[in-house]
CSV table of C-alpha atoms in Angstrom, one decimal:
chain,number,residue,atom,x,y,z
A,1394,UNK,CA,-26.7,7.8,-15.5
A,1395,UNK,CA,-24.8,10.8,-16.9
A,1396,UNK,CA,-21.1,11.3,-16.0
A,1397,UNK,CA,-21.8,15.0,-15.2
A,1398,UNK,CA,-24.6,16.8,-13.7
A,1399,UNK,CA,-24.7,20.5,-12.9
A,1400,UNK,CA,-27.3,23.1,-11.8
A,1401,UNK,CA,-30.7,23.0,-10.1
A,1402,UNK,CA,-33.7,20.9,-10.8
A,1403,UNK,CA,-35.9,22.3,-13.6
A,1404,UNK,CA,-39.2,22.6,-11.8
A,1405,UNK,CA,-42.1,24.9,-11.3
A,1406,UNK,CA,-41.1,27.4,-8.5
A,1407,UNK,CA,-42.6,30.3,-6.6
A,1408,UNK,CA,-40.8,33.2,-8.2
A,1409,UNK,CA,-39.4,34.2,-11.6
A,1410,UNK,CA,-36.4,35.9,-13.0
A,1411,UNK,CA,-36.6,38.5,-15.7
A,1412,UNK,CA,-34.7,38.7,-19.0
A,1413,UNK,CA,-31.7,40.8,-19.8
A,1414,UNK,CA,-29.3,39.3,-17.2
A,1415,UNK,CA,-26.5,36.8,-17.4
A,1416,UNK,CA,-27.2,34.4,-14.5
A,1417,UNK,CA,-24.9,31.9,-12.8
A,1418,UNK,CA,-26.4,29.0,-10.8
A,1419,UNK,CA,-24.3,28.1,-7.8
A,1420,UNK,CA,-26.2,25.0,-6.9
A,1421,UNK,CA,-24.7,21.7,-7.8
A,1422,UNK,CA,-21.4,22.6,-9.6
A,1423,UNK,CA,-20.1,20.1,-12.2
A,1424,UNK,CA,-18.8,16.9,-10.8
A,1425,UNK,CA,-16.5,16.1,-13.7
A,1426,UNK,CA,-14.9,17.4,-16.8
A,1427,UNK,CA,-16.5,16.9,-20.2
A,1428,UNK,CA,-19.2,18.3,-22.5
A,1429,UNK,CA,-22.8,19.3,-21.6
A,1430,UNK,CA,-25.0,17.5,-24.0
A,1431,UNK,CA,-28.4,17.6,-22.1
A,1432,UNK,CA,-30.3,20.7,-20.7
A,1433,UNK,CA,-33.5,21.0,-18.8
A,1434,UNK,CA,-35.1,24.4,-18.3
A,1435,UNK,CA,-38.4,25.5,-16.8
A,1436,UNK,CA,-39.7,28.8,-18.2
A,1437,UNK,CA,-42.4,30.8,-16.4
A,1438,UNK,CA,-43.1,32.7,-19.7
A,1439,UNK,CA,-41.9,31.9,-23.1
A,1440,UNK,CA,-38.2,32.6,-23.5
A,1441,UNK,CA,-36.3,33.7,-26.6
A,1442,UNK,CA,-32.8,34.3,-27.4
A,1443,UNK,CA,-31.6,31.8,-24.9
A,1444,UNK,CA,-27.9,30.9,-24.4
A,1445,UNK,CA,-26.7,28.3,-21.9
A,1446,UNK,CA,-23.1,28.2,-20.7
A,1447,UNK,CA,-20.5,27.1,-18.3
A,1448,UNK,CA,-18.7,29.4,-15.9
A,1449,UNK,CA,-15.8,29.4,-13.5
A,1450,UNK,CA,-14.5,31.7,-10.9
A,1451,UNK,CA,-11.5,33.9,-11.8
A,1452,UNK,CA,-11.2,35.8,-8.5
A,1453,UNK,CA,-13.5,37.6,-6.1
A,1454,UNK,CA,-16.9,37.9,-7.8
A,1455,UNK,CA,-15.5,37.8,-11.4
A,1456,UNK,CA,-16.6,34.7,-13.3
A,1457,UNK,CA,-15.5,33.7,-16.9
A,1458,UNK,CA,-17.5,31.8,-19.4
A,1459,UNK,CA,-15.9,28.6,-20.5
A,1460,UNK,CA,-18.3,27.4,-23.1
A,1461,UNK,CA,-21.8,28.2,-24.3
A,1462,UNK,CA,-24.5,27.3,-26.9
A,1463,UNK,CA,-27.6,28.9,-28.2
A,1464,UNK,CA,-30.8,26.8,-27.7
A,1465,UNK,CA,-34.2,27.0,-29.3
A,1466,UNK,CA,-36.9,29.3,-27.9
A,1467,UNK,CA,-38.4,27.7,-24.6
A,1468,UNK,CA,-42.1,27.5,-24.0
A,1469,UNK,CA,-43.3,28.8,-20.6
A,1470,UNK,CA,-45.3,26.8,-18.1
A,1471,UNK,CA,-43.6,23.3,-18.4
A,1472,UNK,CA,-40.2,21.8,-18.4
A,1473,UNK,CA,-38.3,21.7,-21.7
A,1474,UNK,CA,-35.6,19.1,-22.4
A,1475,UNK,CA,-33.1,19.7,-25.1
A,1476,UNK,CA,-30.4,17.4,-26.3
A,1477,UNK,CA,-27.3,17.8,-28.3
A,1478,UNK,CA,-26.5,17.8,-31.2
A,1479,UNK,CA,-30.2,18.0,-32.3
A,1480,UNK,CA,-31.1,21.0,-30.2
A,1481,UNK,CA,-27.9,22.7,-29.5
A,1482,UNK,CA,-24.1,22.2,-29.9
A,1483,UNK,CA,-22.5,20.5,-26.8
A,1484,UNK,CA,-20.2,22.8,-24.9
A,1485,UNK,CA,-17.2,22.4,-22.6
A,1486,UNK,CA,-17.5,22.1,-18.8
A,1487,UNK,CA,-14.9,21.4,-16.2
A,1488,UNK,CA,-15.2,20.0,-12.8
A,1489,UNK,CA,-16.2,22.7,-10.3
A,1490,UNK,CA,-17.8,24.9,-13.1
A,1491,UNK,CA,-21.3,26.3,-12.8
A,1492,UNK,CA,-24.1,26.4,-15.3
A,1493,UNK,CA,-25.7,29.7,-16.3
A,1494,UNK,CA,-27.8,31.3,-19.0
A,1495,UNK,CA,-28.9,34.5,-20.7
A,1496,UNK,CA,-32.2,35.2,-22.6
A,1497,UNK,CA,-33.4,38.4,-24.5
A,1498,UNK,CA,-37.0,38.0,-23.6
A,1499,UNK,CA,-39.3,36.2,-21.1
A,1500,UNK,CA,-38.6,35.0,-17.6
A,1501,UNK,CA,-37.8,31.6,-15.9
A,1502,UNK,CA,-38.9,29.9,-12.7
A,1503,UNK,CA,-36.9,31.0,-9.6
A,1504,UNK,CA,-37.0,30.3,-5.9
A,1505,UNK,CA,-35.7,33.1,-3.5
A,1506,UNK,CA,-34.6,31.0,-0.5
A,1507,UNK,CA,-33.1,27.7,0.6
A,1508,UNK,CA,-30.5,27.3,-2.2
A,1509,UNK,CA,-26.9,28.1,-2.8
A,1510,UNK,CA,-27.6,31.3,-4.5
A,1511,UNK,CA,-27.3,33.1,-7.9
A,1512,UNK,CA,-24.8,35.4,-9.4
A,1513,UNK,CA,-26.2,37.9,-11.9
A,1514,UNK,CA,-25.0,40.7,-14.1
A,1515,UNK,CA,-26.8,42.9,-16.4
A,1516,UNK,CA,-26.2,42.3,-20.1
A,1517,UNK,CA,-24.9,39.4,-22.0
A,1518,UNK,CA,-21.6,37.9,-20.8
A,1519,UNK,CA,-21.9,34.3,-22.1
A,1520,UNK,CA,-19.6,33.9,-25.1
A,1521,UNK,CA,-16.6,31.9,-24.3
A,1522,UNK,CA,-13.9,33.9,-22.4
A,1523,UNK,CA,-16.3,36.6,-21.5
A,1524,UNK,CA,-15.8,37.7,-18.0
A,1525,UNK,CA,-17.3,40.3,-15.6
A,1526,UNK,CA,-18.2,40.9,-12.1
A,1527,UNK,CA,-21.4,39.5,-10.6
A,1528,UNK,CA,-23.8,40.3,-7.9
A,1529,UNK,CA,-24.9,37.7,-5.5
A,1530,UNK,CA,-28.6,36.8,-4.7
A,1531,UNK,CA,-28.2,34.7,-1.5
A,1532,UNK,CA,-30.4,31.6,-1.3
A,1533,UNK,CA,-31.9,32.1,-4.7
A,1534,UNK,CA,-31.9,29.6,-7.6
A,1535,UNK,CA,-33.4,29.1,-11.1
A,1536,UNK,CA,-34.7,26.1,-13.0
A,1537,UNK,CA,-31.6,25.3,-15.1
A,1538,UNK,CA,-30.1,21.9,-15.2
A,1539,UNK,CA,-27.5,20.2,-17.4
A,1540,UNK,CA,-26.0,16.8,-17.9
A,1541,UNK,CA,-23.1,15.7,-19.9
A,1542,UNK,CA,-20.4,13.2,-20.7
A,1543,UNK,CA,-17.1,13.0,-19.2
A,1544,UNK,CA,-14.1,12.9,-21.6
A,1545,UNK,CA,-10.4,11.9,-21.2
A,1546,UNK,CA,-8.1,14.6,-20.1
A,1547,UNK,CA,-4.7,15.0,-21.7
A,1548,UNK,CA,-2.2,17.6,-20.5
A,1549,UNK,CA,1.2,18.2,-21.6
A,1550,UNK,CA,3.6,20.9,-20.4
A,1551,UNK,CA,6.8,20.9,-22.5
A,1552,UNK,CA,9.0,23.2,-20.5
A,1553,UNK,CA,8.5,25.4,-17.4
A,1554,UNK,CA,11.5,27.3,-16.3
A,1555,UNK,CA,10.5,28.8,-13.0
A,1556,UNK,CA,7.2,28.6,-11.4
A,1557,UNK,CA,4.5,26.4,-10.3
A,1558,UNK,CA,2.7,23.7,-12.2
A,1559,UNK,CA,-0.6,22.4,-10.7
A,1560,UNK,CA,-2.7,19.9,-12.4
A,1561,UNK,CA,-6.1,18.7,-10.9
A,1562,UNK,CA,-8.1,16.3,-12.8
A,1563,UNK,CA,-11.3,14.8,-11.3
A,1564,UNK,CA,-13.5,12.1,-12.8
A,1565,UNK,CA,-12.9,10.1,-16.0
A,1566,UNK,CA,-9.3,9.4,-16.7
A,1567,UNK,CA,-6.3,11.7,-17.4
A,1568,UNK,CA,-3.0,11.5,-18.8
A,1569,UNK,CA,-0.4,14.2,-17.8
A,1570,UNK,CA,3.0,14.7,-18.9
A,1571,UNK,CA,5.4,17.2,-17.8
A,1572,UNK,CA,8.7,17.0,-19.6
A,1573,UNK,CA,10.8,19.6,-17.9
A,1574,UNK,CA,10.4,21.9,-14.8
A,1575,UNK,CA,13.6,23.6,-13.9
A,1576,UNK,CA,12.7,25.3,-10.7
A,1577,UNK,CA,9.5,25.2,-8.8
A,1578,UNK,CA,6.7,23.0,-7.7
A,1579,UNK,CA,4.9,20.3,-9.7
A,1580,UNK,CA,1.7,19.2,-8.0
A,1581,UNK,CA,-0.7,16.7,-9.5
A,1582,UNK,CA,-3.9,15.6,-7.9
A,1583,UNK,CA,-6.3,13.3,-9.4
A,1584,UNK,CA,-9.4,11.5,-8.2
A,1585,UNK,CA,-11.3,8.5,-9.6
A,1586,UNK,CA,-10.4,6.2,-12.5
A,1587,UNK,CA,-7.2,5.7,-14.3
A,1588,UNK,CA,-4.4,8.0,-14.8
A,1589,UNK,CA,-1.0,7.9,-16.3
A,1590,UNK,CA,1.6,10.5,-15.1
A,1591,UNK,CA,5.1,11.0,-16.2
A,1592,UNK,CA,7.4,13.7,-15.2
A,1593,UNK,CA,10.7,13.5,-17.0
A,1594,UNK,CA,12.7,16.0,-15.3
A,1595,UNK,CA,12.4,18.2,-12.2
A,1596,UNK,CA,15.7,19.9,-11.6
A,1597,UNK,CA,15.1,21.8,-8.4
A,1598,UNK,CA,12.0,21.9,-6.4
A,1599,UNK,CA,9.2,19.8,-5.1
A,1600,UNK,CA,7.2,17.2,-6.9
A,1601,UNK,CA,4.0,16.1,-5.3
A,1602,UNK,CA,1.6,13.6,-6.9
A,1603,UNK,CA,-1.6,12.3,-5.3
A,1604,UNK,CA,-3.6,10.0,-7.3
A,1605,UNK,CA,-6.2,7.1,-7.1
A,1606,UNK,CA,-5.4,4.3,-9.5
A,1607,UNK,CA,-2.4,5.2,-11.7
A,1608,UNK,CA,0.9,4.2,-13.3
A,1609,UNK,CA,3.6,6.8,-12.6
A,1610,UNK,CA,7.0,7.0,-14.2
A,1611,UNK,CA,9.6,9.6,-13.2
A,1612,UNK,CA,12.9,9.8,-14.9
A,1613,UNK,CA,14.9,12.3,-12.9
A,1614,UNK,CA,14.4,14.4,-9.8
A,1615,UNK,CA,17.8,16.3,-9.4
A,1616,UNK,CA,17.3,18.2,-6.2
A,1617,UNK,CA,14.3,18.6,-4.0
A,1618,UNK,CA,11.5,16.6,-2.4
A,1619,UNK,CA,9.5,14.0,-4.1
A,1620,UNK,CA,6.3,12.9,-2.4
A,1621,UNK,CA,3.8,10.5,-3.7
A,1622,UNK,CA,0.7,9.3,-2.0
A,1623,UNK,CA,-1.7,6.9,-3.6
A,1624,UNK,CA,-4.7,4.7,-3.0
A,1625,UNK,CA,-5.6,1.6,-4.8
A,1626,UNK,CA,-3.6,-0.1,-7.5
A,1627,UNK,CA,-0.2,1.7,-8.2
A,1628,UNK,CA,2.8,1.0,-10.3
A,1629,UNK,CA,5.5,3.6,-9.7
A,1630,UNK,CA,8.9,3.8,-11.3
A,1631,UNK,CA,11.5,6.4,-10.2
A,1632,UNK,CA,14.6,5.8,-12.1
A,1633,UNK,CA,16.8,8.4,-10.6
A,1634,UNK,CA,16.7,10.8,-7.7
A,1635,UNK,CA,20.1,12.6,-7.4
A,1636,UNK,CA,19.7,14.6,-4.3
A,1637,UNK,CA,16.7,14.9,-2.0
A,1638,UNK,CA,14.0,12.9,-0.4
A,1639,UNK,CA,11.7,10.4,-2.0
A,1640,UNK,CA,8.7,9.4,0.0
A,1641,UNK,CA,6.1,7.0,-1.2
A,1642,UNK,CA,3.0,6.1,0.6
A,1643,UNK,CA,0.6,3.6,-0.9
A,1644,UNK,CA,-2.4,1.7,0.1
A,1645,UNK,CA,-3.5,-1.6,-1.3
A,1646,UNK,CA,-1.7,-3.2,-4.2
A,1647,UNK,CA,1.6,-1.5,-5.1
A,1648,UNK,CA,4.7,-2.2,-7.3
A,1649,UNK,CA,7.5,0.2,-6.8
A,1650,UNK,CA,10.9,0.3,-8.3
A,1651,UNK,CA,13.4,3.0,-7.3
A,1652,UNK,CA,16.5,2.4,-9.4
A,1653,UNK,CA,18.9,5.0,-8.2
A,1654,UNK,CA,19.1,7.4,-5.4
A,1655,UNK,CA,22.4,9.1,-5.2
A,1656,UNK,CA,22.2,11.2,-2.1
A,1657,UNK,CA,19.3,11.5,0.2
A,1658,UNK,CA,16.5,9.4,1.8
A,1659,UNK,CA,14.3,6.9,0.2
A,1660,UNK,CA,11.3,6.1,2.3
A,1661,UNK,CA,8.7,3.6,1.0
A,1662,UNK,CA,5.7,2.8,3.0
A,1663,UNK,CA,3.3,0.4,1.6
A,1664,UNK,CA,0.3,0.1,3.9
A,1665,UNK,CA,-2.3,-2.8,3.8
A,1666,UNK,CA,-2.6,-5.7,1.5
A,1667,UNK,CA,0.6,-6.5,-0.5
A,1668,UNK,CA,3.4,-4.7,-2.0
A,1669,UNK,CA,6.5,-5.4,-4.0
A,1670,UNK,CA,9.3,-3.0,-3.5
A,1671,UNK,CA,12.6,-3.0,-5.1
A,1672,UNK,CA,15.4,-0.5,-4.5
A,1673,UNK,CA,18.4,-1.2,-6.7
A,1674,UNK,CA,20.9,1.2,-5.5
A,1675,UNK,CA,21.1,3.9,-2.8
A,1676,UNK,CA,24.6,5.4,-3.0
A,1677,UNK,CA,24.5,7.6,0.2
A,1678,UNK,CA,21.8,8.2,2.6
A,1679,UNK,CA,19.0,6.2,4.3
A,1680,UNK,CA,16.6,3.7,2.8
A,1681,UNK,CA,13.5,2.9,4.8
A,1682,UNK,CA,10.9,0.3,3.8
A,1683,UNK,CA,7.8,-0.6,5.8
A,1684,UNK,CA,5.3,-3.0,4.6
A,1685,UNK,CA,2.3,-4.7,6.0
A,1686,UNK,CA,1.1,-8.2,5.1
A,1687,UNK,CA,2.7,-9.8,2.0
A,1688,UNK,CA,5.8,-8.1,0.7
A,1689,UNK,CA,8.7,-9.0,-1.5
A,1690,UNK,CA,11.5,-6.5,-1.0
A,1691,UNK,CA,14.8,-6.4,-2.6
A,1692,UNK,CA,17.5,-4.0,-2.1
A,1693,UNK,CA,20.5,-5.0,-4.2
A,1694,UNK,CA,23.0,-2.4,-3.2
A,1695,UNK,CA,23.4,0.2,-0.4
A,1696,UNK,CA,26.8,1.6,-0.6
A,1697,UNK,CA,26.8,4.0,2.3
A,1698,UNK,CA,24.2,4.7,4.9
A,1699,UNK,CA,21.3,3.0,6.6
A,1700,UNK,CA,19.0,0.4,5.2
A,1701,UNK,CA,16.0,-0.4,7.4
A,1702,UNK,CA,13.3,-2.8,6.5
A,1703,UNK,CA,10.2,-3.5,8.7
A,1704,UNK,CA,7.6,-5.9,7.6
A,1705,UNK,CA,4.5,-7.5,9.2
A,1706,UNK,CA,3.2,-10.9,8.3
A,1707,UNK,CA,4.9,-12.8,5.3
A,1708,UNK,CA,7.9,-11.2,3.6
A,1709,UNK,CA,10.7,-12.1,1.3
A,1710,UNK,CA,13.6,-9.7,1.7
A,1711,UNK,CA,16.9,-9.8,-0.1
A,1712,UNK,CA,19.8,-7.6,0.3
A,1713,UNK,CA,22.7,-8.3,-1.9
A,1714,UNK,CA,25.2,-5.8,-0.9
A,1715,UNK,CA,25.6,-3.3,1.9
A,1716,UNK,CA,29.2,-1.9,1.9
A,1717,UNK,CA,29.2,0.6,4.7
A,1718,UNK,CA,26.4,1.3,7.2
A,1719,UNK,CA,23.7,-0.3,9.1
A,1720,UNK,CA,21.1,-2.8,8.0
A,1721,UNK,CA,18.2,-3.5,10.2
A,1722,UNK,CA,15.5,-6.0,9.2
A,1723,UNK,CA,12.4,-6.7,11.3
A,1724,UNK,CA,9.9,-9.2,10.5
A,1725,UNK,CA,6.8,-8.7,12.8
A,1726,UNK,CA,4.1,-11.1,13.2
A,1727,UNK,CA,5.3,-14.2,11.8
A,1728,UNK,CA,2.6,-16.6,12.7
A,1729,UNK,CA,4.0,-19.7,14.5
A,1730,UNK,CA,3.3,-23.4,13.9
A,1731,UNK,CA,1.8,-26.0,16.1
A,1732,UNK,CA,4.7,-28.6,16.3
A,1733,UNK,CA,4.6,-32.2,17.3
A,1734,UNK,CA,7.6,-33.2,19.4
A,1735,UNK,CA,8.8,-36.8,19.8
A,1736,UNK,CA,11.6,-37.3,22.3
A,1737,UNK,CA,13.6,-40.3,22.9
A,1738,UNK,CA,16.7,-41.2,25.0
A,1739,UNK,CA,19.7,-43.4,24.2
A,1740,UNK,CA,23.1,-43.9,25.7
A,1741,UNK,CA,25.9,-42.0,24.3
A,1742,UNK,CA,28.8,-44.3,23.6
A,1743,UNK,CA,32.1,-42.7,22.9
A,1744,UNK,CA,34.4,-45.0,20.9
A,1745,UNK,CA,37.9,-45.1,22.1
A,1746,UNK,CA,40.1,-46.0,18.9
A,1747,UNK,CA,42.8,-47.8,20.9
A,1748,UNK,CA,40.3,-50.0,22.7
A,1749,UNK,CA,38.4,-50.7,19.4
A,1750,UNK,CA,41.6,-51.6,17.6
A,1751,UNK,CA,42.6,-54.0,20.6
A,1752,UNK,CA,39.2,-55.7,20.5
A,1753,UNK,CA,39.5,-56.2,16.7
A,1754,UNK,CA,43.0,-57.8,17.1
A,1755,UNK,CA,41.8,-60.0,19.8
A,1756,UNK,CA,38.9,-61.2,17.9
A,1757,UNK,CA,41.1,-61.9,14.8
A,1758,UNK,CA,43.7,-63.7,17.1
A,1759,UNK,CA,41.0,-66.0,18.8
A,1760,UNK,CA,39.3,-66.5,15.4
A,1761,UNK,CA,42.7,-67.8,14.0
A,1762,UNK,CA,42.9,-70.6,16.6
B,822,UNK,CA,23.3,-46.9,12.2
B,823,UNK,CA,20.0,-47.3,14.0
B,824,UNK,CA,19.5,-45.6,17.2
B,825,UNK,CA,18.8,-47.9,20.1
B,826,UNK,CA,16.2,-46.4,22.3
B,827,UNK,CA,17.2,-46.8,26.0
B,828,UNK,CA,15.4,-45.6,29.1
B,829,UNK,CA,17.5,-47.2,31.9
B,830,UNK,CA,21.0,-46.0,32.5
B,831,UNK,CA,23.7,-46.8,34.9
B,832,UNK,CA,25.1,-43.8,36.7
B,833,UNK,CA,28.1,-42.1,35.1
B,834,UNK,CA,26.8,-42.7,31.6
B,835,UNK,CA,25.8,-39.9,29.2
B,836,UNK,CA,22.2,-39.8,28.2
B,837,UNK,CA,21.6,-38.5,24.7
B,838,UNK,CA,18.3,-36.8,24.4
B,839,UNK,CA,17.0,-36.7,20.9
B,840,UNK,CA,14.0,-34.6,19.8
B,841,UNK,CA,12.1,-35.0,16.4
B,842,UNK,CA,10.1,-31.9,15.6
B,843,UNK,CA,7.2,-32.3,13.1
B,844,UNK,CA,4.8,-29.8,11.6
B,845,UNK,CA,1.1,-30.5,10.9
B,846,UNK,CA,2.0,-32.2,7.6
B,847,UNK,CA,4.4,-34.6,9.4
B,848,UNK,CA,7.5,-33.0,7.9
B,849,UNK,CA,10.6,-32.5,10.1
B,850,UNK,CA,11.0,-28.7,10.6
B,851,UNK,CA,13.3,-26.4,12.6
B,852,UNK,CA,11.4,-24.3,15.1
B,853,UNK,CA,12.2,-20.7,15.0
B,854,UNK,CA,13.4,-18.9,17.3
B,855,UNK,CA,14.1,-21.6,19.8
B,856,UNK,CA,14.3,-25.2,21.1
B,857,UNK,CA,15.3,-25.8,24.8
B,858,UNK,CA,15.4,-28.8,27.1
B,859,UNK,CA,14.9,-29.0,30.7
B,860,UNK,CA,15.8,-32.2,32.9
B,861,UNK,CA,14.4,-32.8,36.4
B,862,UNK,CA,15.9,-35.4,38.9
B,863,UNK,CA,13.5,-37.8,40.8
B,864,UNK,CA,13.1,-35.1,43.5
B,865,UNK,CA,11.8,-32.6,40.9
B,866,UNK,CA,14.9,-30.4,41.1
B,867,UNK,CA,15.9,-29.1,37.6
B,868,UNK,CA,19.4,-30.3,36.9
B,869,UNK,CA,19.4,-28.8,33.4
B,870,UNK,CA,17.3,-25.5,32.9
B,871,UNK,CA,16.2,-24.4,29.3
B,872,UNK,CA,19.5,-25.6,27.7
B,873,UNK,CA,19.6,-25.0,23.9
B,874,UNK,CA,19.6,-28.2,21.8
B,875,UNK,CA,21.7,-28.6,18.8
B,876,UNK,CA,20.9,-29.9,15.3
B,877,UNK,CA,22.2,-33.4,14.8
B,878,UNK,CA,23.1,-32.6,11.3
B,879,UNK,CA,23.1,-29.1,9.9
B,880,UNK,CA,21.8,-30.3,6.6
B,881,UNK,CA,18.9,-32.2,8.2
B,882,UNK,CA,16.0,-30.3,9.7
B,883,UNK,CA,14.0,-31.1,12.7
B,884,UNK,CA,16.4,-33.4,14.6
B,885,UNK,CA,18.0,-32.0,17.7
B,886,UNK,CA,20.1,-33.5,20.4
B,887,UNK,CA,21.3,-32.8,24.0
B,888,UNK,CA,23.9,-34.7,26.0
B,889,UNK,CA,23.4,-35.0,29.7
B,890,UNK,CA,26.3,-36.6,31.6
B,891,UNK,CA,25.1,-38.4,34.8
B,892,UNK,CA,27.5,-39.0,37.7
B,893,UNK,CA,28.0,-41.6,40.4
B,894,UNK,CA,26.1,-39.1,42.7
B,895,UNK,CA,23.2,-38.7,40.4
B,896,UNK,CA,20.1,-39.4,42.2
B,897,UNK,CA,18.8,-43.0,41.5
B,898,UNK,CA,15.2,-43.2,40.1
B,899,UNK,CA,13.1,-41.8,37.4
B,900,UNK,CA,14.1,-38.6,35.8
B,901,UNK,CA,11.8,-36.6,33.7
B,902,UNK,CA,12.4,-33.8,31.1
B,903,UNK,CA,10.6,-31.6,28.7
B,904,UNK,CA,11.6,-30.2,25.2
B,905,UNK,CA,10.0,-26.7,24.6
B,906,UNK,CA,10.0,-25.1,21.2
B,907,UNK,CA,8.8,-21.6,20.4
B,908,UNK,CA,7.8,-20.9,16.7
B,909,UNK,CA,6.8,-17.6,15.3
B,910,UNK,CA,7.2,-14.0,16.3
B,911,UNK,CA,5.5,-12.3,19.2
B,912,UNK,CA,2.5,-12.0,19.6
B,913,UNK,CA,1.8,-14.8,17.0
B,914,UNK,CA,4.3,-17.3,18.4
B,915,UNK,CA,3.2,-20.7,19.4
B,916,UNK,CA,4.9,-22.8,22.2
B,917,UNK,CA,4.9,-26.7,21.9
B,918,UNK,CA,6.1,-29.1,24.5
B,919,UNK,CA,7.3,-32.8,24.3
B,920,UNK,CA,8.0,-34.8,27.5
B,921,UNK,CA,10.3,-37.7,28.2
B,922,UNK,CA,11.6,-39.8,31.1
B,923,UNK,CA,14.5,-42.1,31.9
B,924,UNK,CA,15.7,-44.2,34.9
B,925,UNK,CA,19.1,-44.1,36.5
B,926,UNK,CA,20.1,-47.2,38.4
């Protein structure tokens, strides 16, 4: 099964679409990022000068071509299947993109109702980075379908002084690194598979990360809010949060280390299954840890503030130092044991040392005669 | 020194109640959070109610004691008692009971 599928089934349909237009199929947008290497097309009459491409929305009804490839002439009356690199050069597509085509002569199979619709524009707008405004044909579709292979995504932003960084990766696996964001928002969202995210420095702003399986390392968040939400396996390392709030919510297996929080709140919630949480130092502020099921939590130093730990089921919790503040630990649902009790009674005899000494002397004296 | 089990006492003596607490594996354990003793006179009146028992030796788990001093006015006859342990946290806590009896002559 292909990693990517996009477009509508290439089948014999009731209507047809004439040449000379760039057409975008709104049915079945791409489910992952990668390259289209397989195309199926059903022509009503022979098609020539055919180009197939991927498109994404810019704004309103303006779409831009991301990638495209010319394909051989298509024979009408049956489905034609084309494969890269033999028949065409594979082209880029990203999750959410649509497939489209242009042809200089012929027409292709079309249905006029019951589908997501078509966008069309007169002329050829299918070279990469071509963009124009399109007209909608509601409910229409054409027989154009593509498949492809997902590829790894690698993103790196070296420095963003002011602004917003948003990364969204879906499918396959991704590796994202943002080395410096001075002011603004960094939001990263990923679904499926593995990902590795590292944000070295966020001076002021908000850092939000939501990912499935991943390993996250963050070196410094100076001021702001730092929120992470994850599912499945997670290993998180935040070495320094100077001022602000750190919130981590994780399901299933988690390993979290927060080395230093100078001022602010560190809240860690590990929900379901087991988690291992270590907070080495919280200088000022509050630290809250809540864990269900098995947990090993260690807070070695809380200098000033409140340290609260609530755990259900099994837990091993150690707090080495709390200099000023309040420490609350609650272990909930510790399952009791059925115990066997054997009770005996005996007489308590209190020994009087003077009486005991008298008895010994008397015994010695009698024994001497 | 071996402990002599005694079930008959002359009034005014002190009865030492010793409780040995074992888990399923037969190992002496300390119940948590509590171990209490209640002692009833022959008329069924509680003379000691849910008193906390103490570890005989802080370094040895599972052996608890309680001293009950009888008086000349203590009712003669068979006294009964029960040691109640609660282990685990609500709502998963489990209560276990051990009973005993002795006679005051």
